[in-house]
């Protein structure tokens, strides 16, 4: 068996080879849970039109949002002890730039057999003149018999702090509705850019689980 690169996570995996011995047995239940969590966090059902991504980036820059940032992070850990998971949540949240909503979901997951959550939001803070957005896709499951938890999470954030010289009614009227919310046409653009970045990051950082990772020790 080999260990994950993360010290406090035990992968229970072999060399990853598909040439497993015929008498090896695998925990198919946990494999399916891992696969479902992976698919949920990666958001495979979301198709992205790369031409639209480029178009929306250009449009936002032309409309005064040049300098906006989109940042995505994805991580998965199999079979972490529950105590270690709880103790390391704050550090994990800081390392992966989780917002308060994602951290709250992760804390709640410690008390649930299976967790699947997807959330997104875009808002404008008038005091700081900041447009912010986030997408969260979180999935976890418990191996209650052994007091272990596994999870997969991907997040994407959007941020644009309006420069001092743009803080006027022209900018406000362009992006913010009369109710103080970001106008739907811009929400659509920002969501697509975050989704595209999330999917791209997931390709690099979320390897698909394989059955060999769930071999049952004889």
CSV table of C-alpha atoms in Angstrom, one decimal:
chain,number,residue,atom,x,y,z
A,1,UNK,CA,0.0,0.0,0.0
A,2,UNK,CA,1.1,3.6,-0.6
A,3,UNK,CA,0.1,6.7,1.4
A,4,UNK,CA,-1.3,10.0,0.0
A,5,UNK,CA,1.0,12.9,-0.2
A,6,UNK,CA,-1.0,14.5,2.6
A,7,UNK,CA,0.4,13.2,5.9
A,8,UNK,CA,-2.9,12.8,7.7
A,9,UNK,CA,-4.8,11.0,4.9
A,10,UNK,CA,-4.6,7.3,4.3
A,11,UNK,CA,-5.5,6.3,0.8
A,12,UNK,CA,-5.7,2.6,1.2
A,13,UNK,CA,-4.5,2.3,-2.4
A,14,UNK,CA,-2.1,0.0,-4.2
A,15,UNK,CA,0.2,0.9,-6.9
A,16,UNK,CA,-2.8,1.9,-9.0
A,17,UNK,CA,-2.1,-0.8,-11.5
A,18,UNK,CA,-5.1,-2.4,-13.3
A,19,UNK,CA,-3.3,-5.7,-13.1
A,20,UNK,CA,-4.6,-6.5,-9.6
A,21,UNK,CA,-4.5,-10.1,-8.5
A,22,UNK,CA,-7.7,-12.0,-9.3
A,23,UNK,CA,-8.3,-12.9,-5.6
A,24,UNK,CA,-8.2,-9.2,-4.5
A,25,UNK,CA,-11.4,-7.9,-3.0
A,26,UNK,CA,-12.6,-4.3,-3.2
A,27,UNK,CA,-15.0,-2.1,-1.2
A,28,UNK,CA,-17.4,-1.3,-4.0
A,29,UNK,CA,-19.7,0.7,-1.7
A,30,UNK,CA,-17.0,3.2,-0.8
A,31,UNK,CA,-15.6,3.2,-4.3
A,32,UNK,CA,-19.1,4.3,-5.6
A,33,UNK,CA,-19.3,6.9,-2.9
A,34,UNK,CA,-15.9,8.3,-3.9
A,35,UNK,CA,-16.9,8.3,-7.6
A,36,UNK,CA,-20.2,10.1,-6.9
A,37,UNK,CA,-18.4,12.7,-4.7
A,38,UNK,CA,-15.8,13.2,-7.5
A,39,UNK,CA,-18.4,13.8,-10.1
A,40,UNK,CA,-20.4,16.1,-7.9
A,41,UNK,CA,-17.3,18.3,-7.0
A,42,UNK,CA,-16.0,18.3,-10.5
A,43,UNK,CA,-19.4,19.3,-11.9
A,44,UNK,CA,-19.0,17.2,-15.0
A,45,UNK,CA,-22.6,18.0,-16.1
A,46,UNK,CA,-21.5,21.6,-16.7
A,47,UNK,CA,-20.5,22.2,-20.3
A,48,UNK,CA,-18.4,25.3,-21.0
A,49,UNK,CA,-18.3,27.1,-24.4
A,50,UNK,CA,-14.7,28.4,-24.5
A,51,UNK,CA,-15.7,31.0,-27.1
A,52,UNK,CA,-18.2,32.4,-24.6
A,53,UNK,CA,-15.6,32.5,-21.9
A,54,UNK,CA,-13.3,34.7,-24.1
A,55,UNK,CA,-16.3,36.8,-25.2
A,56,UNK,CA,-17.4,37.4,-21.6
A,57,UNK,CA,-13.9,38.2,-20.4
A,58,UNK,CA,-13.5,40.8,-23.1
A,59,UNK,CA,-17.0,42.3,-22.4
A,60,UNK,CA,-16.4,42.7,-18.7
A,61,UNK,CA,-13.0,44.4,-19.4
A,62,UNK,CA,-14.6,46.7,-21.9
A,63,UNK,CA,-17.3,47.6,-19.4
A,64,UNK,CA,-14.9,48.6,-16.7
A,65,UNK,CA,-14.0,45.4,-14.9
A,66,UNK,CA,-10.5,45.1,-16.2
A,67,UNK,CA,-8.4,43.6,-13.4
A,68,UNK,CA,-11.0,41.2,-12.0
A,69,UNK,CA,-9.7,38.0,-10.5
A,70,UNK,CA,-11.1,34.5,-10.7
A,71,UNK,CA,-9.5,31.8,-8.5
A,72,UNK,CA,-10.3,28.1,-8.2
A,73,UNK,CA,-9.1,25.4,-5.9
A,74,UNK,CA,-9.9,21.6,-5.7
A,75,UNK,CA,-8.8,19.0,-3.2
A,76,UNK,CA,-9.8,15.5,-2.3
A,77,UNK,CA,-8.8,13.3,0.7
A,78,UNK,CA,-9.7,9.7,1.3
A,79,UNK,CA,-10.0,8.1,4.8
A,80,UNK,CA,-8.8,10.9,7.1
A,81,UNK,CA,-9.4,10.3,10.8
A,82,UNK,CA,-12.4,12.3,12.0
A,83,UNK,CA,-10.4,14.0,14.8
A,84,UNK,CA,-7.7,15.0,12.4
A,85,UNK,CA,-10.3,16.3,9.9
A,86,UNK,CA,-11.9,18.5,12.6
A,87,UNK,CA,-8.6,19.8,13.9
A,88,UNK,CA,-7.3,20.7,10.4
A,89,UNK,CA,-10.4,22.4,9.0
A,90,UNK,CA,-9.4,26.0,9.8
A,91,UNK,CA,-6.0,25.4,8.3
A,92,UNK,CA,-7.4,23.7,5.2
A,93,UNK,CA,-9.9,26.6,4.7
A,94,UNK,CA,-7.1,29.1,4.8
A,95,UNK,CA,-4.8,27.1,2.5
A,96,UNK,CA,-7.6,26.7,-0.1
A,97,UNK,CA,-9.2,30.1,0.3
A,98,UNK,CA,-12.6,28.7,1.4
A,99,UNK,CA,-15.2,31.2,2.1
A,100,UNK,CA,-17.4,31.1,5.3
A,101,UNK,CA,-20.1,29.1,3.5
A,102,UNK,CA,-17.7,26.3,2.4
A,103,UNK,CA,-16.1,26.1,5.9
A,104,UNK,CA,-19.6,25.8,7.4
A,105,UNK,CA,-20.4,23.0,5.0
A,106,UNK,CA,-17.2,21.2,5.9
A,107,UNK,CA,-17.9,21.5,9.6
A,108,UNK,CA,-21.4,20.1,9.2
A,109,UNK,CA,-20.0,17.2,7.1
A,110,UNK,CA,-18.4,15.9,10.3
A,111,UNK,CA,-21.8,15.0,11.6
A,112,UNK,CA,-23.4,13.5,8.4
A,113,UNK,CA,-23.0,10.1,6.8
A,114,UNK,CA,-23.1,11.6,3.3
A,115,UNK,CA,-22.9,15.3,2.3
A,116,UNK,CA,-23.6,16.7,-1.1
A,117,UNK,CA,-23.8,20.5,-1.5
A,118,UNK,CA,-23.6,22.9,-4.3
A,119,UNK,CA,-24.0,26.7,-3.9
A,120,UNK,CA,-23.2,29.9,-5.7
A,121,UNK,CA,-23.7,33.6,-5.1
A,122,UNK,CA,-22.6,37.0,-6.5
A,123,UNK,CA,-23.0,40.2,-4.5
A,124,UNK,CA,-21.9,43.8,-4.3
A,125,UNK,CA,-20.6,45.4,-1.1
A,126,UNK,CA,-21.4,49.1,-1.4
A,127,UNK,CA,-19.2,50.1,1.6
A,128,UNK,CA,-16.0,48.6,0.0
A,129,UNK,CA,-17.2,48.9,-3.6
A,130,UNK,CA,-16.3,45.2,-4.2
A,131,UNK,CA,-18.0,42.7,-6.5
A,132,UNK,CA,-17.6,39.2,-5.2
A,133,UNK,CA,-18.8,35.8,-6.2
A,134,UNK,CA,-18.3,32.2,-5.3
A,135,UNK,CA,-19.2,28.7,-6.4
A,136,UNK,CA,-18.9,25.8,-4.0
A,137,UNK,CA,-19.2,22.1,-4.7
A,138,UNK,CA,-18.7,19.9,-1.7
A,139,UNK,CA,-19.2,16.1,-1.2
A,140,UNK,CA,-18.2,13.8,1.7
A,141,UNK,CA,-18.9,10.5,3.2
A,142,UNK,CA,-18.2,8.7,6.5
A,143,UNK,CA,-16.8,5.3,7.2
A,144,UNK,CA,-18.5,5.3,10.6
A,145,UNK,CA,-17.3,1.9,11.6
A,146,UNK,CA,-13.7,3.1,11.5
A,147,UNK,CA,-14.3,6.8,12.4
A,148,UNK,CA,-13.0,8.0,9.1
A,149,UNK,CA,-14.2,10.7,6.7
A,150,UNK,CA,-13.4,11.3,3.0
A,151,UNK,CA,-14.3,14.4,1.0
A,152,UNK,CA,-13.9,16.2,-2.3
A,153,UNK,CA,-14.4,19.9,-2.6
A,154,UNK,CA,-13.9,22.5,-5.4
A,155,UNK,CA,-14.4,26.2,-5.1
A,156,UNK,CA,-14.2,29.2,-7.4
A,157,UNK,CA,-14.2,32.9,-6.5
A,158,UNK,CA,-14.6,36.1,-8.4
A,159,UNK,CA,-13.5,39.5,-7.1
A,160,UNK,CA,-13.3,43.0,-8.4
A,161,UNK,CA,-12.6,46.0,-6.3
A,162,UNK,CA,-13.8,49.1,-8.0
A,163,UNK,CA,-11.0,51.7,-8.4
A,164,UNK,CA,-11.5,55.0,-6.7
A,165,UNK,CA,-11.8,56.8,-10.0
A,166,UNK,CA,-14.7,54.6,-11.1
A,167,UNK,CA,-16.8,54.9,-7.9
A,168,UNK,CA,-19.6,56.9,-9.3
A,169,UNK,CA,-23.3,56.5,-10.3
A,170,UNK,CA,-22.3,55.5,-13.8
A,171,UNK,CA,-20.6,52.4,-12.6
A,172,UNK,CA,-23.3,51.7,-10.0
A,173,UNK,CA,-26.1,52.1,-12.5
A,174,UNK,CA,-24.3,49.9,-15.0
A,175,UNK,CA,-23.8,46.9,-12.8
A,176,UNK,CA,-26.3,47.2,-9.8
A,177,UNK,CA,-30.1,47.0,-10.0
A,178,UNK,CA,-32.4,49.3,-8.1
A,179,UNK,CA,-32.7,46.7,-5.4
A,180,UNK,CA,-29.0,46.8,-4.8
A,181,UNK,CA,-28.3,43.4,-6.5
A,182,UNK,CA,-25.8,42.7,-9.3
A,183,UNK,CA,-27.7,42.8,-12.6
A,184,UNK,CA,-28.6,39.4,-14.0
A,185,UNK,CA,-26.7,39.9,-17.3
A,186,UNK,CA,-23.5,40.3,-15.3
A,187,UNK,CA,-24.3,37.5,-12.9
A,188,UNK,CA,-24.5,35.2,-15.9
A,189,UNK,CA,-21.1,36.3,-17.2
A,190,UNK,CA,-19.4,36.1,-13.8
A,191,UNK,CA,-20.9,32.6,-13.1
A,192,UNK,CA,-19.7,31.3,-16.4
A,193,UNK,CA,-16.1,32.5,-15.8
A,194,UNK,CA,-16.0,31.0,-12.4
A,195,UNK,CA,-17.4,27.7,-13.7
A,196,UNK,CA,-14.9,27.6,-16.5
A,197,UNK,CA,-12.0,28.2,-14.1
A,198,UNK,CA,-13.3,25.6,-11.6
A,199,UNK,CA,-13.6,22.9,-14.3
A,200,UNK,CA,-10.1,23.7,-15.6
A,201,UNK,CA,-8.6,23.5,-12.1
A,202,UNK,CA,-10.5,20.3,-11.3
A,203,UNK,CA,-8.9,18.6,-14.4
A,204,UNK,CA,-5.5,19.2,-12.8
A,205,UNK,CA,-6.2,18.5,-9.2
A,206,UNK,CA,-9.0,16.0,-9.0
A,207,UNK,CA,-7.9,12.6,-10.3
A,208,UNK,CA,-10.8,10.2,-10.8
A,209,UNK,CA,-11.0,7.5,-8.1
A,210,UNK,CA,-10.1,4.0,-9.2
A,211,UNK,CA,-11.3,0.7,-7.7
A,212,UNK,CA,-7.8,-0.3,-6.7
A,213,UNK,CA,-7.8,2.5,-4.1
A,214,UNK,CA,-10.4,0.6,-2.2
A,215,UNK,CA,-8.9,-2.9,-1.9
A,216,UNK,CA,-9.9,-4.7,1.2
A,217,UNK,CA,-6.9,-6.0,3.2
A,218,UNK,CA,-7.1,-9.8,3.6
